[in-house]
Amino acid sequence: MKLLEDRILKDGKILEGNVLKVDSFLNHQIDVGLLGKMGAEWKRLFVEEGITKILTIEASGIGIACIAAEHFNVPVVFAKKSKSTNIGADLYRASVESYTHGTVYDVVVSKKYISPEDRILIIDDFLANGNALLGLIDICKAGGCVVAGIGVAIEKAYQGGGDKVRALGYRVESLAKIKEMNEKDGVIFE
Ligand code: 5GP
C-alpha cells in the first residue's frame, strides 16, 4: 500500500535490533485517517471471507483493529497480556515471545468472546518472527474457530515470520512489506 510505504519512508526511524519505530503515526501518536485507509484495504482484500470478528493483541494492535472493524462491521477482541499463571477454565491462553523485549509472556482471551461459529480476521501492527501471530492462531485453534485471514500493517519479510505463517496455510496480507532495512540504505520494500 503506497500510502503506508511513503509514510514509513517519511517518518519511520530505524533503531538498533532491527526495530522500525513508527511512533509518530502508528504506535504512539495515531494518524486515524491513515488507519481508515488501511482498514478499507483489508476490507477489499478479505471481503469474500465472511469475517465475523477481528482478533488482535494489546496494546499496539487495538487502534488498528478497531478502525478496520468499522469497515467490516464486526466486533474486535484483543488478547490481553497476563501475569497470572492460573489456567482459568474460562480463558484461552498462549505464550508469546516478545520481539521488542526478548521476554516470554502469556496472552489470554475469554472463552465468552470467540466461538466455533467465528471466522476470524487476525490483525497486528508488525510481523517479524511470527510469534505474536502464532500465539493468536493457537488461541483461535483452542476456540475451534476458523482463521479466515491475517492482516498485518508492516511485515519485515527478511525476518521470516511471514514465510512461517504462510507455510502453515494461512493467508497473510501485509500492507507494507520490507525486504531490507538498515541505517545505510534505509527501508527497502519488496
Ligand atoms: P513477532 O512476534 O512477529 O516476532 O513480532 C511482532 C510483534 O513485535 C508485534 O506485535 C510488534 O508489537 C512487535 N514488533 C516486531 N518488530 C517490530 C518493529 O520493528 N517495530 C515495532 N514498533 N514493533 C515491532
Short mmCIF file of N, CA and C in Angstrom, two decimals, residues 81-180:
data_model
loop_
_atom_site.label_atom_id
_atom_site.label_comp_id
_atom_site.label_asym_id
_atom_site.label_seq_id
_atom_site.Cartn_x
_atom_site.Cartn_y
_atom_site.Cartn_z
N LYS A 81 -2.46 -9.28 27.77
CA LYS A 81 -1.23 -9.81 28.37
C LYS A 81 -1.54 -10.14 29.82
N SER A 82 -1.10 -11.35 30.25
CA SER A 82 -1.50 -11.81 31.58
C SER A 82 -0.26 -12.16 32.40
N LYS A 83 -0.22 -11.68 33.64
CA LYS A 83 0.90 -12.04 34.52
C LYS A 83 0.57 -13.29 35.32
N SER A 84 -0.70 -13.57 35.46
CA SER A 84 -1.11 -14.69 36.30
C SER A 84 -0.83 -16.01 35.58
N THR A 85 -0.38 -17.03 36.34
CA THR A 85 -0.13 -18.33 35.71
C THR A 85 -1.34 -19.26 35.88
N ASN A 86 -2.41 -18.75 36.47
CA ASN A 86 -3.62 -19.57 36.62
C ASN A 86 -4.15 -19.99 35.25
N ILE A 87 -4.44 -21.26 35.09
CA ILE A 87 -5.07 -21.70 33.85
C ILE A 87 -6.58 -21.61 34.09
N GLY A 88 -7.12 -20.43 33.96
CA GLY A 88 -8.55 -20.26 34.23
C GLY A 88 -9.37 -21.08 33.26
N ALA A 89 -10.42 -21.71 33.77
CA ALA A 89 -11.27 -22.56 32.92
C ALA A 89 -12.02 -21.72 31.90
N ASP A 90 -12.11 -20.43 32.17
CA ASP A 90 -12.88 -19.56 31.27
C ASP A 90 -12.01 -18.81 30.28
N LEU A 91 -10.72 -19.19 30.20
CA LEU A 91 -9.79 -18.45 29.34
C LEU A 91 -9.05 -19.36 28.36
N TYR A 92 -8.81 -18.86 27.15
CA TYR A 92 -7.83 -19.49 26.27
C TYR A 92 -6.52 -18.76 26.49
N ARG A 93 -5.41 -19.51 26.52
CA ARG A 93 -4.12 -18.90 26.86
C ARG A 93 -3.05 -19.35 25.88
N ALA A 94 -2.13 -18.46 25.50
CA ALA A 94 -0.99 -18.84 24.66
C ALA A 94 0.23 -18.08 25.14
N SER A 95 1.42 -18.67 24.95
CA SER A 95 2.67 -17.99 25.31
C SER A 95 3.27 -17.36 24.06
N VAL A 96 3.78 -16.14 24.23
CA VAL A 96 4.34 -15.40 23.09
C VAL A 96 5.70 -14.86 23.50
N GLU A 97 6.70 -15.03 22.63
CA GLU A 97 8.00 -14.41 22.89
C GLU A 97 7.97 -13.01 22.33
N SER A 98 8.26 -12.04 23.17
CA SER A 98 8.18 -10.63 22.74
C SER A 98 9.37 -10.29 21.85
N TYR A 99 9.08 -9.71 20.70
CA TYR A 99 10.16 -9.32 19.78
C TYR A 99 10.96 -8.16 20.37
N THR A 100 10.26 -7.18 20.91
CA THR A 100 10.95 -5.96 21.33
C THR A 100 11.60 -6.10 22.72
N HIS A 101 11.10 -7.01 23.57
CA HIS A 101 11.67 -7.13 24.91
C HIS A 101 12.44 -8.43 25.14
N GLY A 102 12.28 -9.40 24.25
CA GLY A 102 13.00 -10.66 24.37
C GLY A 102 12.48 -11.57 25.49
N THR A 103 11.38 -11.19 26.13
CA THR A 103 10.83 -11.99 27.22
C THR A 103 9.65 -12.82 26.70
N VAL A 104 9.22 -13.79 27.50
CA VAL A 104 8.05 -14.57 27.11
C VAL A 104 6.89 -14.15 28.01
N TYR A 105 5.76 -13.89 27.41
CA TYR A 105 4.60 -13.52 28.21
C TYR A 105 3.40 -14.32 27.73
N ASP A 106 2.38 -14.40 28.58
CA ASP A 106 1.16 -15.11 28.21
C ASP A 106 0.11 -14.12 27.74
N VAL A 107 -0.70 -14.55 26.78
CA VAL A 107 -1.87 -13.75 26.41
C VAL A 107 -3.11 -14.61 26.62
N VAL A 108 -4.19 -13.95 27.00
CA VAL A 108 -5.43 -14.68 27.27
C VAL A 108 -6.61 -14.02 26.55
N VAL A 109 -7.57 -14.88 26.19
CA VAL A 109 -8.84 -14.41 25.62
C VAL A 109 -9.95 -15.16 26.34
N SER A 110 -10.96 -14.45 26.76
CA SER A 110 -12.09 -15.09 27.43
C SER A 110 -12.83 -16.01 26.47
N LYS A 111 -13.21 -17.18 26.95
CA LYS A 111 -13.96 -18.13 26.12
C LYS A 111 -15.31 -17.57 25.67
N LYS A 112 -15.75 -16.52 26.37
CA LYS A 112 -17.04 -15.90 26.02
C LYS A 112 -17.00 -15.24 24.65
N TYR A 113 -15.79 -14.82 24.23
CA TYR A 113 -15.73 -13.89 23.09
C TYR A 113 -15.28 -14.49 21.77
N ILE A 114 -14.89 -15.77 21.75
CA ILE A 114 -14.70 -16.43 20.45
C ILE A 114 -15.37 -17.79 20.50
N SER A 115 -15.88 -18.23 19.35
CA SER A 115 -16.63 -19.50 19.35
C SER A 115 -16.45 -20.19 18.00
N PRO A 116 -16.83 -21.47 17.90
CA PRO A 116 -16.62 -22.22 16.65
C PRO A 116 -17.37 -21.63 15.45
N GLU A 117 -18.36 -20.79 15.67
CA GLU A 117 -19.07 -20.18 14.53
C GLU A 117 -18.25 -19.03 13.92
N ASP A 118 -17.21 -18.58 14.63
CA ASP A 118 -16.50 -17.37 14.17
C ASP A 118 -15.53 -17.65 13.03
N ARG A 119 -15.51 -16.69 12.10
CA ARG A 119 -14.48 -16.63 11.05
C ARG A 119 -13.66 -15.37 11.37
N ILE A 120 -12.46 -15.63 11.86
CA ILE A 120 -11.66 -14.57 12.48
C ILE A 120 -10.68 -13.95 11.49
N LEU A 121 -10.60 -12.63 11.53
CA LEU A 121 -9.50 -11.91 10.87
C LEU A 121 -8.55 -11.46 11.98
N ILE A 122 -7.32 -11.97 11.95
CA ILE A 122 -6.31 -11.54 12.93
C ILE A 122 -5.61 -10.30 12.36
N ILE A 123 -5.45 -9.29 13.19
CA ILE A 123 -4.76 -8.07 12.75
C ILE A 123 -3.65 -7.71 13.74
N ASP A 124 -2.49 -7.32 13.20
CA ASP A 124 -1.43 -6.80 14.09
C ASP A 124 -0.63 -5.72 13.36
N ASP A 125 0.11 -4.95 14.15
CA ASP A 125 0.86 -3.83 13.55
C ASP A 125 2.10 -4.32 12.82
N PHE A 126 2.88 -5.23 13.44
CA PHE A 126 4.14 -5.70 12.85
C PHE A 126 4.16 -7.22 12.77
N LEU A 127 4.87 -7.71 11.77
CA LEU A 127 5.18 -9.14 11.68
C LEU A 127 6.69 -9.24 11.51
N ALA A 128 7.34 -9.89 12.50
CA ALA A 128 8.79 -10.07 12.45
C ALA A 128 9.08 -11.57 12.40
N ASN A 129 9.23 -12.20 13.57
CA ASN A 129 9.48 -13.65 13.59
C ASN A 129 8.20 -14.47 13.58
N GLY A 130 7.09 -13.84 13.81
CA GLY A 130 5.80 -14.53 13.71
C GLY A 130 5.23 -15.02 15.03
N ASN A 131 5.93 -14.75 16.14
CA ASN A 131 5.46 -15.33 17.41
C ASN A 131 4.12 -14.78 17.88
N ALA A 132 3.91 -13.49 17.71
CA ALA A 132 2.63 -12.92 18.15
C ALA A 132 1.48 -13.56 17.35
N LEU A 133 1.66 -13.67 16.02
CA LEU A 133 0.59 -14.28 15.21
C LEU A 133 0.38 -15.74 15.59
N LEU A 134 1.48 -16.46 15.82
CA LEU A 134 1.32 -17.88 16.16
C LEU A 134 0.56 -18.05 17.47
N GLY A 135 0.79 -17.15 18.42
CA GLY A 135 0.04 -17.19 19.69
C GLY A 135 -1.45 -16.96 19.44
N LEU A 136 -1.77 -15.99 18.59
CA LEU A 136 -3.19 -15.69 18.31
C LEU A 136 -3.83 -16.86 17.53
N ILE A 137 -3.06 -17.47 16.63
CA ILE A 137 -3.58 -18.64 15.90
C ILE A 137 -3.88 -19.78 16.88
N ASP A 138 -2.98 -19.99 17.85
CA ASP A 138 -3.20 -21.06 18.86
C ASP A 138 -4.50 -20.81 19.62
N ILE A 139 -4.75 -19.55 19.95
CA ILE A 139 -5.97 -19.22 20.69
C ILE A 139 -7.20 -19.52 19.83
N CYS A 140 -7.12 -19.18 18.54
CA CYS A 140 -8.25 -19.48 17.63
C CYS A 140 -8.47 -20.99 17.52
N LYS A 141 -7.37 -21.73 17.45
CA LYS A 141 -7.48 -23.20 17.36
C LYS A 141 -8.16 -23.75 18.61
N ALA A 142 -7.73 -23.24 19.77
CA ALA A 142 -8.31 -23.71 21.03
C ALA A 142 -9.81 -23.39 21.07
N GLY A 143 -10.20 -22.27 20.48
CA GLY A 143 -11.61 -21.89 20.47
C GLY A 143 -12.40 -22.55 19.35
N GLY A 144 -11.72 -23.31 18.50
CA GLY A 144 -12.39 -24.04 17.41
C GLY A 144 -12.86 -23.14 16.28
N CYS A 145 -12.35 -21.89 16.23
CA CYS A 145 -12.83 -21.00 15.16
C CYS A 145 -11.87 -21.03 13.97
N VAL A 146 -12.37 -20.52 12.86
CA VAL A 146 -11.59 -20.51 11.61
C VAL A 146 -10.80 -19.21 11.55
N VAL A 147 -9.50 -19.31 11.26
CA VAL A 147 -8.73 -18.11 10.95
C VAL A 147 -8.90 -17.87 9.45
N ALA A 148 -9.78 -16.93 9.11
CA ALA A 148 -10.14 -16.71 7.70
C ALA A 148 -9.14 -15.79 7.01
N GLY A 149 -8.26 -15.15 7.78
CA GLY A 149 -7.24 -14.30 7.19
C GLY A 149 -6.44 -13.59 8.25
N ILE A 150 -5.30 -13.05 7.82
CA ILE A 150 -4.43 -12.30 8.72
C ILE A 150 -4.01 -11.01 8.02
N GLY A 151 -4.26 -9.88 8.67
CA GLY A 151 -3.87 -8.58 8.12
C GLY A 151 -2.78 -7.97 8.98
N VAL A 152 -1.67 -7.61 8.35
CA VAL A 152 -0.55 -7.02 9.07
C VAL A 152 -0.27 -5.66 8.45
N ALA A 153 0.04 -4.66 9.28
CA ALA A 153 0.38 -3.35 8.72
C ALA A 153 1.77 -3.43 8.08
N ILE A 154 2.78 -3.79 8.87
CA ILE A 154 4.16 -3.76 8.38
C ILE A 154 4.82 -5.12 8.61
N GLU A 155 5.18 -5.78 7.52
CA GLU A 155 5.89 -7.06 7.62
C GLU A 155 7.36 -6.83 7.30
N LYS A 156 8.23 -7.27 8.22
CA LYS A 156 9.67 -7.26 7.92
C LYS A 156 9.96 -8.64 7.34
N ALA A 157 9.84 -8.73 6.02
CA ALA A 157 9.80 -10.03 5.34
C ALA A 157 11.09 -10.81 5.53
N TYR A 158 12.20 -10.08 5.68
CA TYR A 158 13.51 -10.75 5.81
C TYR A 158 13.65 -11.48 7.14
N GLN A 159 12.73 -11.28 8.08
CA GLN A 159 12.83 -11.96 9.37
C GLN A 159 12.09 -13.30 9.40
N GLY A 160 11.39 -13.62 8.34
CA GLY A 160 10.92 -15.00 8.16
C GLY A 160 9.60 -15.38 8.79
N GLY A 161 9.04 -14.53 9.63
CA GLY A 161 7.77 -14.90 10.28
C GLY A 161 6.64 -15.08 9.28
N GLY A 162 6.60 -14.22 8.27
CA GLY A 162 5.54 -14.32 7.26
C GLY A 162 5.62 -15.64 6.50
N ASP A 163 6.84 -16.04 6.14
CA ASP A 163 7.01 -17.33 5.42
C ASP A 163 6.50 -18.48 6.29
N LYS A 164 6.85 -18.40 7.59
CA LYS A 164 6.46 -19.46 8.52
C LYS A 164 4.94 -19.59 8.61
N VAL A 165 4.28 -18.45 8.76
CA VAL A 165 2.83 -18.47 8.96
C VAL A 165 2.12 -18.85 7.64
N ARG A 166 2.63 -18.36 6.51
CA ARG A 166 2.02 -18.73 5.20
C ARG A 166 2.22 -20.22 4.94
N ALA A 167 3.38 -20.77 5.36
CA ALA A 167 3.64 -22.20 5.14
C ALA A 167 2.64 -23.07 5.92
N LEU A 168 2.06 -22.51 6.98
CA LEU A 168 1.03 -23.25 7.73
C LEU A 168 -0.33 -23.19 7.03
N GLY A 169 -0.39 -22.44 5.93
CA GLY A 169 -1.63 -22.41 5.14
C GLY A 169 -2.49 -21.18 5.35
N TYR A 170 -1.99 -20.22 6.12
CA TYR A 170 -2.80 -19.02 6.38
C TYR A 170 -2.51 -17.96 5.33
N ARG A 171 -3.57 -17.21 5.00
CA ARG A 171 -3.41 -16.09 4.06
C ARG A 171 -3.02 -14.85 4.86
N VAL A 172 -1.82 -14.34 4.61
CA VAL A 172 -1.34 -13.14 5.31
C VAL A 172 -1.25 -12.01 4.31
N GLU A 173 -1.95 -10.91 4.58
CA GLU A 173 -1.89 -9.73 3.70
C GLU A 173 -1.24 -8.60 4.46
N SER A 174 -0.02 -8.25 4.06
CA SER A 174 0.71 -7.16 4.70
C SER A 174 0.64 -5.94 3.82
N LEU A 175 0.36 -4.79 4.42
CA LEU A 175 0.16 -3.58 3.61
C LEU A 175 1.48 -2.93 3.23
N ALA A 176 2.53 -3.17 4.00
CA ALA A 176 3.88 -2.74 3.61
C ALA A 176 4.82 -3.90 3.94
N LYS A 177 5.57 -4.32 2.93
CA LYS A 177 6.45 -5.49 3.12
C LYS A 177 7.88 -5.05 2.93
N ILE A 178 8.64 -5.10 4.01
CA ILE A 178 10.03 -4.62 3.97
C ILE A 178 10.96 -5.76 3.58
N LYS A 179 11.74 -5.51 2.52
CA LYS A 179 12.69 -6.52 2.02
C LYS A 179 14.00 -6.43 2.79
N GLU A 180 14.40 -5.20 3.07
CA GLU A 180 15.66 -4.94 3.77
C GLU A 180 15.54 -3.64 4.52
#
